[in-house]
Coordinates of C-alpha atoms in Angstrom, one line a residue:
M1 CA 15.8 -6.5 2.8
T2 CA 18.9 -5.5 5.0
W3 CA 19.9 -2.6 2.9
L4 CA 17.6 0.0 4.4
P5 CA 17.8 -1.2 8.1
D6 CA 21.4 -1.4 7.6
R7 CA 21.5 2.2 6.3
L8 CA 19.5 3.1 9.5
A9 CA 22.1 1.5 11.6
E10 CA 24.7 3.6 9.8
H11 CA 22.9 6.7 10.5
A12 CA 22.3 5.9 14.0
R13 CA 26.2 5.2 14.5
R14 CA 27.2 8.5 12.7
R15 CA 24.5 10.9 13.5
P16 CA 22.7 9.2 16.6
R17 CA 21.0 12.8 17.7
A18 CA 19.6 13.7 14.3
V19 CA 15.8 13.2 14.1
A20 CA 14.6 10.5 11.9
L21 CA 10.8 10.6 12.8
E22 CA 8.4 13.4 14.0
N23 CA 4.8 13.6 15.0
A24 CA 2.5 15.7 17.6
D25 CA 4.0 13.5 20.4
G26 CA 7.4 14.3 19.9
E27 CA 10.8 13.3 17.9
I28 CA 12.5 10.0 17.3
T29 CA 16.3 10.2 16.7
Y30 CA 18.1 7.7 14.4
A31 CA 19.6 6.2 17.4
A32 CA 16.1 5.6 19.0
L33 CA 14.6 4.3 15.9
H34 CA 17.1 1.8 15.2
L35 CA 16.6 0.4 18.8
R36 CA 12.7 0.7 18.2
V37 CA 13.0 -1.4 14.9
A38 CA 15.1 -4.0 16.6
R39 CA 12.7 -4.5 19.5
Q40 CA 9.9 -4.6 17.1
A41 CA 11.5 -7.2 14.9
E42 CA 12.3 -9.3 17.9
R43 CA 8.6 -9.0 18.9
F44 CA 7.6 -10.3 15.3
R45 CA 10.2 -13.1 15.7
E46 CA 9.1 -14.5 18.7
A47 CA 5.4 -14.5 17.7
G48 CA 6.2 -16.5 14.7
V49 CA 5.1 -13.9 12.0
R50 CA 5.7 -15.0 8.4
R51 CA 3.6 -12.9 6.4
L52 CA 2.3 -9.5 7.9
A53 CA -0.7 -7.2 7.3
L54 CA 0.2 -3.8 8.6
A55 CA -2.7 -1.6 9.4
G56 CA -3.4 1.8 11.1
G57 CA -3.1 5.6 10.3
N58 CA 0.1 7.5 9.5
S59 CA 2.3 7.3 12.8
P60 CA 6.0 6.5 13.7
A61 CA 4.6 3.1 15.0
W62 CA 3.5 2.3 11.5
V63 CA 7.0 2.9 10.0
V64 CA 8.7 1.1 12.8
A65 CA 6.6 -1.8 12.2
D66 CA 7.2 -2.0 8.4
L67 CA 11.0 -1.4 9.0
A68 CA 11.2 -4.3 11.5
A69 CA 9.3 -6.6 9.0
R70 CA 12.0 -5.5 6.6
R71 CA 14.5 -6.4 8.8
L72 CA 13.3 -9.8 9.1
D73 CA 12.7 -10.2 5.3
L74 CA 9.0 -10.8 6.2
P75 CA 6.5 -10.0 3.3
V76 CA 4.4 -7.0 4.4
V77 CA 0.9 -5.9 2.7
P78 CA -0.1 -2.4 3.7
V79 CA -3.8 -2.3 4.6
P80 CA -5.2 0.8 3.0
P81 CA -7.1 2.8 5.7
F82 CA -10.2 3.4 3.3
F83 CA -10.8 -0.5 2.5
S84 CA -13.9 -1.9 3.8
D85 CA -14.0 -5.0 6.1
E86 CA -14.9 -7.3 3.0
Q87 CA -11.7 -5.8 1.2
R88 CA -9.5 -6.2 4.2
R89 CA -10.6 -9.9 4.4
H90 CA -9.9 -10.4 0.8
L91 CA -6.5 -9.0 1.2
I92 CA -5.6 -11.0 4.2
H93 CA -6.8 -14.2 2.4
E94 CA -5.4 -13.5 -1.2
A95 CA -1.9 -12.7 0.2
R96 CA -1.9 -15.6 2.9
L97 CA -1.2 -13.1 5.8
D98 CA -1.0 -15.0 9.1
H99 CA -0.6 -11.9 11.4
L100 CA -2.2 -8.5 11.4
Y101 CA -0.3 -5.5 13.4
Q102 CA -2.7 -2.5 14.0
A103 CA 0.0 0.0 14.6
D104 CA -2.2 2.9 16.3
Q105 CA -3.4 0.1 18.9
D106 CA 0.0 -1.5 19.2
R107 CA -1.8 -4.8 18.5
L108 CA -0.5 -8.0 16.9
A109 CA -2.9 -10.8 16.3
G110 CA -3.2 -13.9 14.3
T111 CA -5.5 -14.0 11.1
G112 CA -6.1 -17.8 11.2
V113 CA -4.7 -18.0 7.7
A114 CA -2.0 -20.4 7.0
P115 CA 0.8 -18.6 5.2
T116 CA 2.3 -19.8 1.9
S117 CA 5.5 -21.7 2.3
E118 CA 6.9 -20.4 -1.0
A119 CA 10.6 -19.3 -0.6
G120 CA 12.1 -16.1 -1.8
G121 CA 8.8 -14.5 -2.1
P122 CA 8.0 -10.7 -2.6
A123 CA 9.1 -7.9 0.1
K124 CA 5.9 -6.1 -0.3
I125 CA 2.5 -6.5 -1.8
T126 CA 0.5 -3.3 -2.5
F127 CA -3.1 -3.7 -2.9
T128 CA -4.8 -1.1 -5.2
S129 CA -8.6 -0.8 -5.4
G130 CA -8.5 -0.6 -9.0
S131 CA -11.4 0.4 -11.1
T132 CA -13.2 -3.2 -11.5
G133 CA -13.7 -5.9 -9.5
T134 CA -11.8 -7.0 -6.2
P135 CA -8.7 -5.3 -5.0
K136 CA -5.4 -6.4 -6.8
G137 CA -2.1 -7.3 -5.1
V138 CA 1.1 -6.1 -6.9
C139 CA 4.2 -8.1 -5.9
L140 CA 7.4 -6.1 -5.4
S141 CA 10.8 -7.8 -4.8
D142 CA 13.2 -6.5 -2.4
D143 CA 15.8 -5.8 -5.2
H144 CA 13.1 -3.7 -7.0
L145 CA 12.4 -1.7 -3.8
R146 CA 16.1 -1.1 -3.2
R147 CA 16.7 -0.1 -6.9
T148 CA 13.8 2.5 -6.8
V149 CA 14.7 3.9 -3.5
T150 CA 18.3 4.5 -4.3
A151 CA 17.5 6.1 -7.9
L152 CA 15.1 8.3 -6.4
A153 CA 17.5 9.4 -3.7
D154 CA 20.0 10.4 -6.0
A155 CA 17.8 12.5 -7.9
L156 CA 16.0 13.9 -5.1
A157 CA 19.0 14.6 -2.8
P158 CA 19.9 18.0 -4.2
H159 CA 16.5 19.5 -4.1
A160 CA 14.0 18.0 -1.6
G161 CA 15.4 19.2 1.6
Q162 CA 15.5 17.5 5.1
R163 CA 12.1 17.7 6.2
H164 CA 9.3 15.5 4.4
L165 CA 5.7 15.6 5.4
C166 CA 3.7 12.9 4.8
V167 CA 0.3 13.8 3.5
L168 CA -0.7 10.7 1.8
P169 CA -1.6 7.4 3.8
L170 CA 1.5 5.3 4.4
A171 CA -0.2 2.4 3.0
T172 CA -0.1 4.3 -0.5
L173 CA 2.9 2.9 -2.1
L174 CA 4.0 6.5 -3.4
E175 CA 4.3 7.8 0.1
N176 CA 5.7 4.6 1.8
V177 CA 8.4 4.4 -0.8
A178 CA 9.1 7.9 -1.8
G179 CA 7.9 9.6 1.2
V180 CA 9.3 7.3 3.7
Y181 CA 12.3 5.2 2.6
V182 CA 13.8 7.8 0.5
P183 CA 14.3 10.4 3.2
L184 CA 15.4 7.6 5.8
W185 CA 17.8 6.5 3.1
L186 CA 19.0 10.0 3.0
G187 CA 19.3 10.5 6.8
A188 CA 16.3 13.1 6.6
R189 CA 13.5 13.8 9.0
V190 CA 9.8 12.0 8.0
I191 CA 7.0 14.3 9.6
L192 CA 4.1 12.0 10.5
P193 CA 1.0 13.8 11.9
D194 CA -2.2 12.0 12.0
L195 CA -4.1 12.8 8.7
A196 CA -7.1 14.2 10.8
T197 CA -5.0 17.1 11.9
L198 CA -4.0 17.8 8.1
G199 CA -7.8 18.4 7.7
F200 CA -8.9 15.1 6.0
T201 CA -11.9 13.4 7.2
G202 CA -13.1 10.0 5.5
S203 CA -11.3 8.9 2.6
S204 CA -11.5 12.0 0.4
R205 CA -12.8 15.0 2.3
L206 CA -10.2 17.8 3.2
D207 CA -10.8 21.0 5.1
P208 CA -8.4 23.6 2.9
A209 CA -7.9 26.0 6.0
T210 CA -6.8 23.3 8.2
F211 CA -4.5 21.8 5.6
A212 CA -2.7 25.2 5.1
G213 CA -2.6 25.7 8.7
A214 CA -0.7 22.3 9.0
L215 CA 1.7 23.0 6.4
T216 CA 2.6 26.5 8.1
H217 CA 2.9 24.5 11.4
W218 CA 5.3 21.6 10.1
Q219 CA 7.3 23.9 7.7
P220 CA 8.2 21.0 5.3
H221 CA 10.7 21.1 2.7
S222 CA 9.1 18.4 0.7
V223 CA 5.4 16.8 0.2
I224 CA 3.8 14.6 -2.1
L225 CA 0.4 15.3 -3.6
V226 CA -2.2 14.1 -5.9
P227 CA -3.5 16.2 -8.3
E228 CA -6.8 17.1 -6.1
L229 CA -4.5 18.3 -3.3
L230 CA -2.4 20.4 -5.6
R231 CA -5.5 22.1 -6.8
V232 CA -6.4 22.9 -3.0
L233 CA -2.9 24.4 -2.5
M234 CA -3.4 26.5 -5.6
M235 CA -6.8 27.8 -4.5
M236 CA -5.6 28.6 -0.9
A237 CA -2.6 30.6 -2.6
T238 CA -4.8 32.6 -4.8
R239 CA -7.0 33.4 -1.6
G240 CA -4.0 35.0 0.1
A241 CA -2.8 31.8 2.1
P242 CA 0.0 30.4 0.1
P243 CA 2.2 27.3 1.4
P244 CA 5.1 28.2 3.7
A245 CA 8.4 29.4 1.9
S246 CA 10.0 26.3 3.4
L247 CA 8.7 24.1 0.6
R248 CA 11.2 23.4 -1.9
F249 CA 9.7 20.3 -3.7
I250 CA 6.4 19.4 -4.2
A251 CA 5.7 16.0 -6.0
V252 CA 2.4 15.5 -7.9
G253 CA 1.5 12.0 -9.1
G254 CA -0.9 9.1 -8.3
G255 CA -3.2 10.0 -11.2
K256 CA -3.3 11.9 -14.3
V257 CA -2.0 15.3 -14.0
D258 CA -3.2 18.0 -16.4
P259 CA -0.4 20.1 -17.7
G260 CA -2.2 23.1 -17.1
L261 CA -2.3 22.5 -13.7
L262 CA 1.2 22.4 -13.5
T263 CA 1.7 25.5 -15.4
G264 CA -0.9 27.3 -13.2
A265 CA 0.9 26.0 -10.2
R266 CA 4.4 27.2 -11.4
R267 CA 3.0 30.9 -12.1
L268 CA 1.9 30.9 -8.4
G269 CA 5.4 30.2 -7.5
L270 CA 4.9 26.5 -6.3
P271 CA 7.9 24.3 -6.9
V272 CA 5.9 21.4 -8.4
H273 CA 7.3 18.5 -10.3
E274 CA 5.4 15.6 -11.8
G275 CA 6.4 12.1 -11.1
Y276 CA 4.9 9.2 -13.1
G277 CA 4.6 5.8 -11.9
L278 CA 2.6 2.4 -11.6
S279 CA 2.4 0.1 -8.5
E280 CA 4.1 -2.6 -10.9
C281 CA 7.1 0.0 -11.3
G282 CA 7.7 0.2 -7.4
S283 CA 5.8 3.8 -7.2
V284 CA 7.9 6.4 -9.2

């Protein structure tokens, strides 16, 4: 998958000082991102990584590792932060992942699992917990990801603005593809605060006031929400704490969306748009 690293290199040449990634620790320009990805790719190469499990919370380091693996055409399996230890072990053995990179600790370690020897395998395997049984892995090809990203970029470029705030875990395919790859393809800025600073605790708890304050602080142009988060946004708006005027595009998906929810959100002036997709379809 060189199409996205090549695009980043083009941004680095043409707009080296434009900001690519941002979090509470600062900003990373496209020129700096290009260098970081190259260095991380070399680190993976020297370690002999063949199939990578990528773990950790939302951070620039997670994105750099993902892009470095893409630069080397390594299959990557994002590890959902809410997976149990047993589910993580299942993921590693099922996908035959020989290395695990913990992005928030900058730690790369072997798993003791022998990687598959197949050639031309998937670019990304996304595991969903599903409603029954053990987590299932969905294999996505490099061409599938490229077509999804470029199609979304063409559709969103006139509407989504230049500042995307990641609210969902990066291991979620929806945020990984639509919230990271698409803005980077367009040369926009991806904002990556730790999810705890957005008000999230555990796998599903959210403090609405903290969430609303974070939106005001980061002033995003776009966010991707699941229906439950849209309800929180609507509740805050009815209580006199509307989202910042900077928001131009609120995508909602990742689950069934009640039409009445969309209608109610639009009545409150929220620029909401439903996106439908399945993991098997590359997200959206």
